[in-house]
mmCIF file of C-alpha atoms in Angstrom:
data_model
loop_
_atom_site.group_PDB
_atom_site.id
_atom_site.type_symbol
_atom_site.label_atom_id
_atom_site.label_comp_id
_atom_site.label_asym_id
_atom_site.label_seq_id
_atom_site.Cartn_x
_atom_site.Cartn_y
_atom_site.Cartn_z
ATOM 1 C CA MET A 1 174.514 97.953 38.240
ATOM 2 C CA THR A 2 173.726 95.293 35.655
ATOM 3 C CA THR A 3 172.186 97.949 33.505
ATOM 4 C CA ILE A 4 175.186 100.148 33.666
ATOM 5 C CA ASN A 5 177.436 97.314 32.931
ATOM 6 C CA SER A 6 175.376 96.304 29.912
ATOM 7 C CA MET A 7 175.602 99.808 28.634
ATOM 8 C CA LEU A 8 179.455 99.976 29.140
ATOM 9 C CA GLU A 9 179.783 96.565 27.538
ATOM 10 C CA TRP A 10 177.781 97.813 24.593
ATOM 11 C CA LEU A 11 179.816 101.102 24.346
ATOM 12 C CA GLN A 12 183.203 99.314 24.381
ATOM 13 C CA GLY A 13 181.765 96.959 21.708
ATOM 14 C CA THR A 14 180.839 99.673 19.198
ATOM 15 C CA GLY A 15 182.800 99.820 15.932
ATOM 16 C CA VAL A 16 184.505 103.117 17.023
ATOM 17 C CA ALA A 17 185.629 101.763 20.240
ATOM 18 C CA ILE A 18 187.039 98.539 18.542
ATOM 19 C CA GLN A 19 188.895 100.521 15.895
ATOM 20 C CA ILE A 20 190.508 102.840 18.502
ATOM 21 C CA ARG A 21 191.358 99.996 20.762
ATOM 22 C CA ASP A 22 192.696 97.648 18.031
ATOM 23 C CA GLY A 23 194.399 100.281 15.856
ATOM 24 C CA LEU A 24 198.127 100.546 16.370
ATOM 25 C CA TYR A 25 198.274 104.439 16.248
ATOM 26 C CA THR A 26 194.775 105.622 17.118
ATOM 27 C CA PHE A 27 194.713 105.229 20.857
ATOM 28 C CA PRO A 28 198.308 106.669 21.332
ATOM 29 C CA LEU A 29 197.298 109.647 19.071
ATOM 30 C CA LEU A 30 194.087 110.248 21.065
ATOM 31 C CA GLU A 31 196.068 110.047 24.214
ATOM 32 C CA SER A 32 198.655 112.464 23.009
ATOM 33 C CA VAL A 33 196.009 115.035 22.050
ATOM 34 C CA HIS A 34 194.330 114.505 25.355
ATOM 35 C CA VAL A 35 197.427 115.320 27.151
ATOM 36 C CA VAL A 36 198.263 118.394 25.088
ATOM 37 C CA GLY A 37 194.544 119.535 25.777
ATOM 38 C CA LEU A 38 194.829 118.999 29.338
ATOM 39 C CA ALA A 39 198.058 120.953 29.392
ATOM 40 C CA LEU A 40 196.429 123.818 27.689
ATOM 41 C CA VAL A 41 193.426 123.534 30.071
ATOM 42 C CA PHE A 42 195.598 123.568 33.084
ATOM 43 C CA GLY A 43 198.110 126.159 31.770
ATOM 44 C CA THR A 44 195.328 128.746 30.982
ATOM 45 C CA ILE A 45 193.528 128.040 34.257
ATOM 46 C CA ALA A 46 196.732 128.323 36.193
ATOM 47 C CA ILE A 47 197.568 131.736 34.677
ATOM 48 C CA LEU A 48 194.071 133.104 35.647
ATOM 49 C CA ASP A 49 194.540 131.530 39.182
ATOM 50 C CA LEU A 50 197.813 132.957 39.723
ATOM 51 C CA ARG A 51 196.572 136.398 38.585
ATOM 52 C CA LEU A 52 193.594 135.981 41.185
ATOM 53 C CA LEU A 53 196.219 135.135 43.804
ATOM 54 C CA GLY A 54 198.158 138.233 43.013
ATOM 55 C CA VAL A 55 201.256 136.253 42.044
ATOM 56 C CA ALA A 56 201.420 136.849 38.193
ATOM 57 C CA SER A 57 200.164 139.453 35.718
ATOM 58 C CA THR A 58 199.251 141.860 38.429
ATOM 59 C CA ASN A 59 199.634 144.802 36.049
ATOM 60 C CA ARG A 60 196.685 143.422 33.941
ATOM 61 C CA ALA A 61 193.007 143.584 34.844
ATOM 62 C CA VAL A 62 191.615 140.212 35.767
ATOM 63 C CA SER A 63 188.812 140.730 33.262
ATOM 64 C CA ARG A 64 191.475 141.089 30.441
ATOM 65 C CA VAL A 65 193.272 137.936 31.542
ATOM 66 C CA MET A 66 189.964 136.192 31.408
ATOM 67 C CA ALA A 67 189.090 137.446 28.112
ATOM 68 C CA ASP A 68 192.398 136.454 26.705
ATOM 69 C CA LEU A 69 192.402 132.999 28.172
ATOM 70 C CA LEU A 70 189.002 131.499 28.510
ATOM 71 C CA THR A 71 188.250 130.912 24.893
ATOM 72 C CA TRP A 72 191.431 128.762 24.736
ATOM 73 C CA THR A 73 190.427 127.041 27.895
ATOM 74 C CA TRP A 74 187.043 126.062 26.799
ATOM 75 C CA ALA A 75 188.317 124.980 23.236
ATOM 76 C CA ALA A 76 191.032 122.915 25.005
ATOM 77 C CA PHE A 77 188.453 121.493 27.363
ATOM 78 C CA ALA A 78 186.171 120.368 24.620
ATOM 79 C CA ILE A 79 189.172 118.695 22.813
ATOM 80 C CA THR A 80 190.221 117.016 26.033
ATOM 81 C CA ALA A 81 186.558 115.800 26.862
ATOM 82 C CA LEU A 82 186.173 114.402 23.397
ATOM 83 C CA THR A 83 189.319 112.547 23.338
ATOM 84 C CA GLY A 84 188.798 111.372 26.796
ATOM 85 C CA GLY A 85 185.504 110.065 25.946
ATOM 86 C CA LEU A 86 186.817 108.205 22.958
ATOM 87 C CA MET A 87 189.563 106.619 25.021
ATOM 88 C CA PHE A 88 186.954 105.689 27.726
ATOM 89 C CA SER A 89 184.840 103.936 25.120
ATOM 90 C CA THR A 90 187.700 101.414 24.312
ATOM 91 C CA ASN A 91 187.566 99.989 27.837
ATOM 92 C CA ALA A 92 184.477 101.465 29.474
ATOM 93 C CA LEU A 93 183.718 98.730 31.884
ATOM 94 C CA VAL A 94 187.260 98.691 33.201
ATOM 95 C CA TYR A 95 187.531 102.543 33.494
ATOM 96 C CA PHE A 96 184.037 102.977 35.023
ATOM 97 C CA HIS A 97 185.099 100.653 37.958
ATOM 98 C CA ASN A 98 188.606 102.124 38.321
ATOM 99 C CA THR A 99 188.815 104.091 41.635
ATOM 100 C CA TRP A 100 191.223 106.680 39.944
ATOM 101 C CA PHE A 101 188.962 107.237 37.005
ATOM 102 C CA ARG A 102 186.094 107.915 39.435
ATOM 103 C CA ALA A 103 188.353 110.218 41.432
ATOM 104 C CA LYS A 104 189.129 112.172 38.242
ATOM 105 C CA MET A 105 185.467 112.576 37.415
ATOM 106 C CA ILE A 106 184.621 113.736 40.929
ATOM 107 C CA LEU A 107 187.401 116.211 40.801
ATOM 108 C CA LEU A 108 186.164 117.547 37.366
ATOM 109 C CA PHE A 109 182.897 118.011 38.976
ATOM 110 C CA LEU A 110 184.308 119.944 41.879
ATOM 111 C CA ALA A 111 186.147 122.162 39.460
ATOM 112 C CA ALA A 112 182.762 123.063 37.948
ATOM 113 C CA VAL A 113 181.478 123.633 41.402
ATOM 114 C CA ASN A 114 184.485 125.856 42.228
ATOM 115 C CA MET A 115 183.950 127.805 38.974
ATOM 116 C CA LEU A 116 180.442 128.387 40.029
ATOM 117 C CA ALA A 117 181.543 129.562 43.361
ATOM 118 C CA PHE A 118 183.823 132.249 41.703
ATOM 119 C CA GLU A 119 180.869 133.356 39.542
ATOM 120 C CA LEU A 120 178.561 133.618 42.533
ATOM 121 C CA THR A 121 181.047 135.469 44.805
ATOM 122 C CA ALA A 122 184.198 137.408 43.613
ATOM 123 C CA ARG A 123 183.127 137.849 40.038
ATOM 124 C CA ARG A 124 179.933 139.680 41.104
ATOM 125 C CA SER A 125 182.150 142.451 42.488
ATOM 126 C CA ILE A 126 184.759 142.430 39.767
ATOM 127 C CA THR A 127 184.350 146.036 38.706
ATOM 128 C CA GLN A 128 185.526 147.184 42.171
ATOM 129 C CA TRP A 129 188.755 145.209 42.175
ATOM 130 C CA ASP A 130 189.426 144.178 38.427
ATOM 131 C CA ALA A 131 192.537 146.372 37.918
ATOM 132 C CA SER A 132 193.920 146.107 41.299
ATOM 133 C CA PRO A 133 196.786 143.842 41.997
ATOM 134 C CA LEU A 134 194.971 142.783 45.196
ATOM 135 C CA THR A 135 191.976 140.589 44.830
ATOM 136 C CA PRO A 136 189.296 139.785 47.287
ATOM 137 C CA ARG A 137 189.695 136.815 49.649
ATOM 138 C CA SER A 138 187.017 134.855 47.906
ATOM 139 C CA ALA A 139 188.808 135.057 44.739
ATOM 140 C CA LYS A 140 192.112 133.870 46.277
ATOM 141 C CA ILE A 141 190.306 130.921 48.039
ATOM 142 C CA VAL A 142 188.708 129.985 44.582
ATOM 143 C CA ALA A 143 192.125 130.306 42.927
ATOM 144 C CA THR A 144 193.766 128.055 45.437
ATOM 145 C CA VAL A 145 191.096 125.424 45.344
ATOM 146 C CA SER A 146 191.207 125.456 41.515
ATOM 147 C CA LEU A 147 194.934 124.772 41.450
ATOM 148 C CA VAL A 148 194.654 121.960 43.931
ATOM 149 C CA ILE A 149 191.767 120.453 42.017
ATOM 150 C CA TRP A 150 193.436 120.623 38.624
ATOM 151 C CA VAL A 151 196.737 119.044 39.999
ATOM 152 C CA GLY A 152 194.481 116.243 41.364
ATOM 153 C CA VAL A 153 192.878 115.844 38.004
ATOM 154 C CA ILE A 154 196.391 115.352 36.315
ATOM 155 C CA VAL A 155 197.586 112.988 39.095
ATOM 156 C CA ALA A 156 194.471 110.824 38.859
ATOM 157 C CA GLY A 157 194.567 110.764 35.002
ATOM 158 C CA ARG A 158 198.221 109.608 35.056
ATOM 159 C CA VAL A 159 197.360 106.906 37.617
ATOM 160 C CA ILE A 160 194.477 105.670 35.546
ATOM 161 C CA GLY A 161 196.949 104.742 32.746
ATOM 162 C CA PHE A 162 198.803 102.469 35.232
ATOM 163 C CA THR A 163 195.813 100.896 36.916
ATOM 164 C CA ALA A 164 193.459 100.208 33.965
ATOM 165 C CA THR A 165 195.113 98.203 31.285
ATOM 166 C CA ARG A 166 194.154 96.994 27.812
ATOM 167 C CA ALA A 167 194.716 93.525 29.097
ATOM 168 C CA GLN A 168 191.742 93.746 31.497
ATOM 169 C CA SER A 169 189.286 94.713 28.773
ATOM 170 C CA PRO A 170 187.085 91.925 27.641
ATOM 171 C CA THR A 171 187.154 91.895 23.868
ATOM 172 C CA GLU A 172 186.508 89.385 21.221
ATOM 173 C CA SER A 173 188.550 91.229 18.582
ATOM 174 C CA ALA A 174 192.360 90.993 18.093
ATOM 175 C CA PRO A 175 194.499 93.746 17.038
ATOM 176 C CA ASP A 176 195.408 93.605 13.350
ATOM 177 C CA VAL A 177 198.807 95.003 13.904
ATOM 178 C CA ASN A 178 201.142 94.886 16.965
ATOM 179 C CA PHE A 179 204.434 96.541 17.951
ATOM 180 C CA GLU A 180 206.377 93.329 17.238
ATOM 181 C CA ASP A 181 205.116 93.316 13.712
ATOM 182 C CA LEU A 182 205.861 97.046 13.313
ATOM 183 C CA LEU A 183 209.517 96.664 14.558
ATOM 184 C CA GLY A 184 210.058 93.308 12.899
ATOM 185 C CA LEU A 185 210.716 91.607 16.138
ATOM 186 C CA PRO A 186 210.435 87.831 16.361
ATOM 187 C CA GLU A 187 207.226 86.471 17.899
ATOM 188 C CA LYS A 188 207.596 85.150 21.467
#
């Protein structure tokens, strides 16, 4: 564990991590882009899952829905992973040991396993049911599990923000600007 902690301390001590952590606007900007990216990831996945469940877009072939959405899903996921990694670097030691962060990472892994389950089951026979409003049971199970996992990712992500604070981060640098300075409020 000492080796991992040393690596995490090194990561949060890098120039990039310090600049993000100490900048007035950088972390909130990254967090905003992260949330928008996650909304796109979840939104596009939810559209496909609802189609697989036979709830929405039943007049469209599943393969067409996938073709229309998956490029957006992967692009949004890449942006979300990048911004998440940058935010993680600012307080790596605290985040790594946060239960909700670990839960989110496990859920993301399970989302990948679930996607693989779809590829190995329902997608192999997609030509037989692609245009039908009814999908195989395996597709419905994968879609339901997917929705539950992604809601869990969102919940865990939100809780991380309330359980891993900047004050817990060991840092030698001090922010060069703070909100009181920005708003012209008197120092306490």
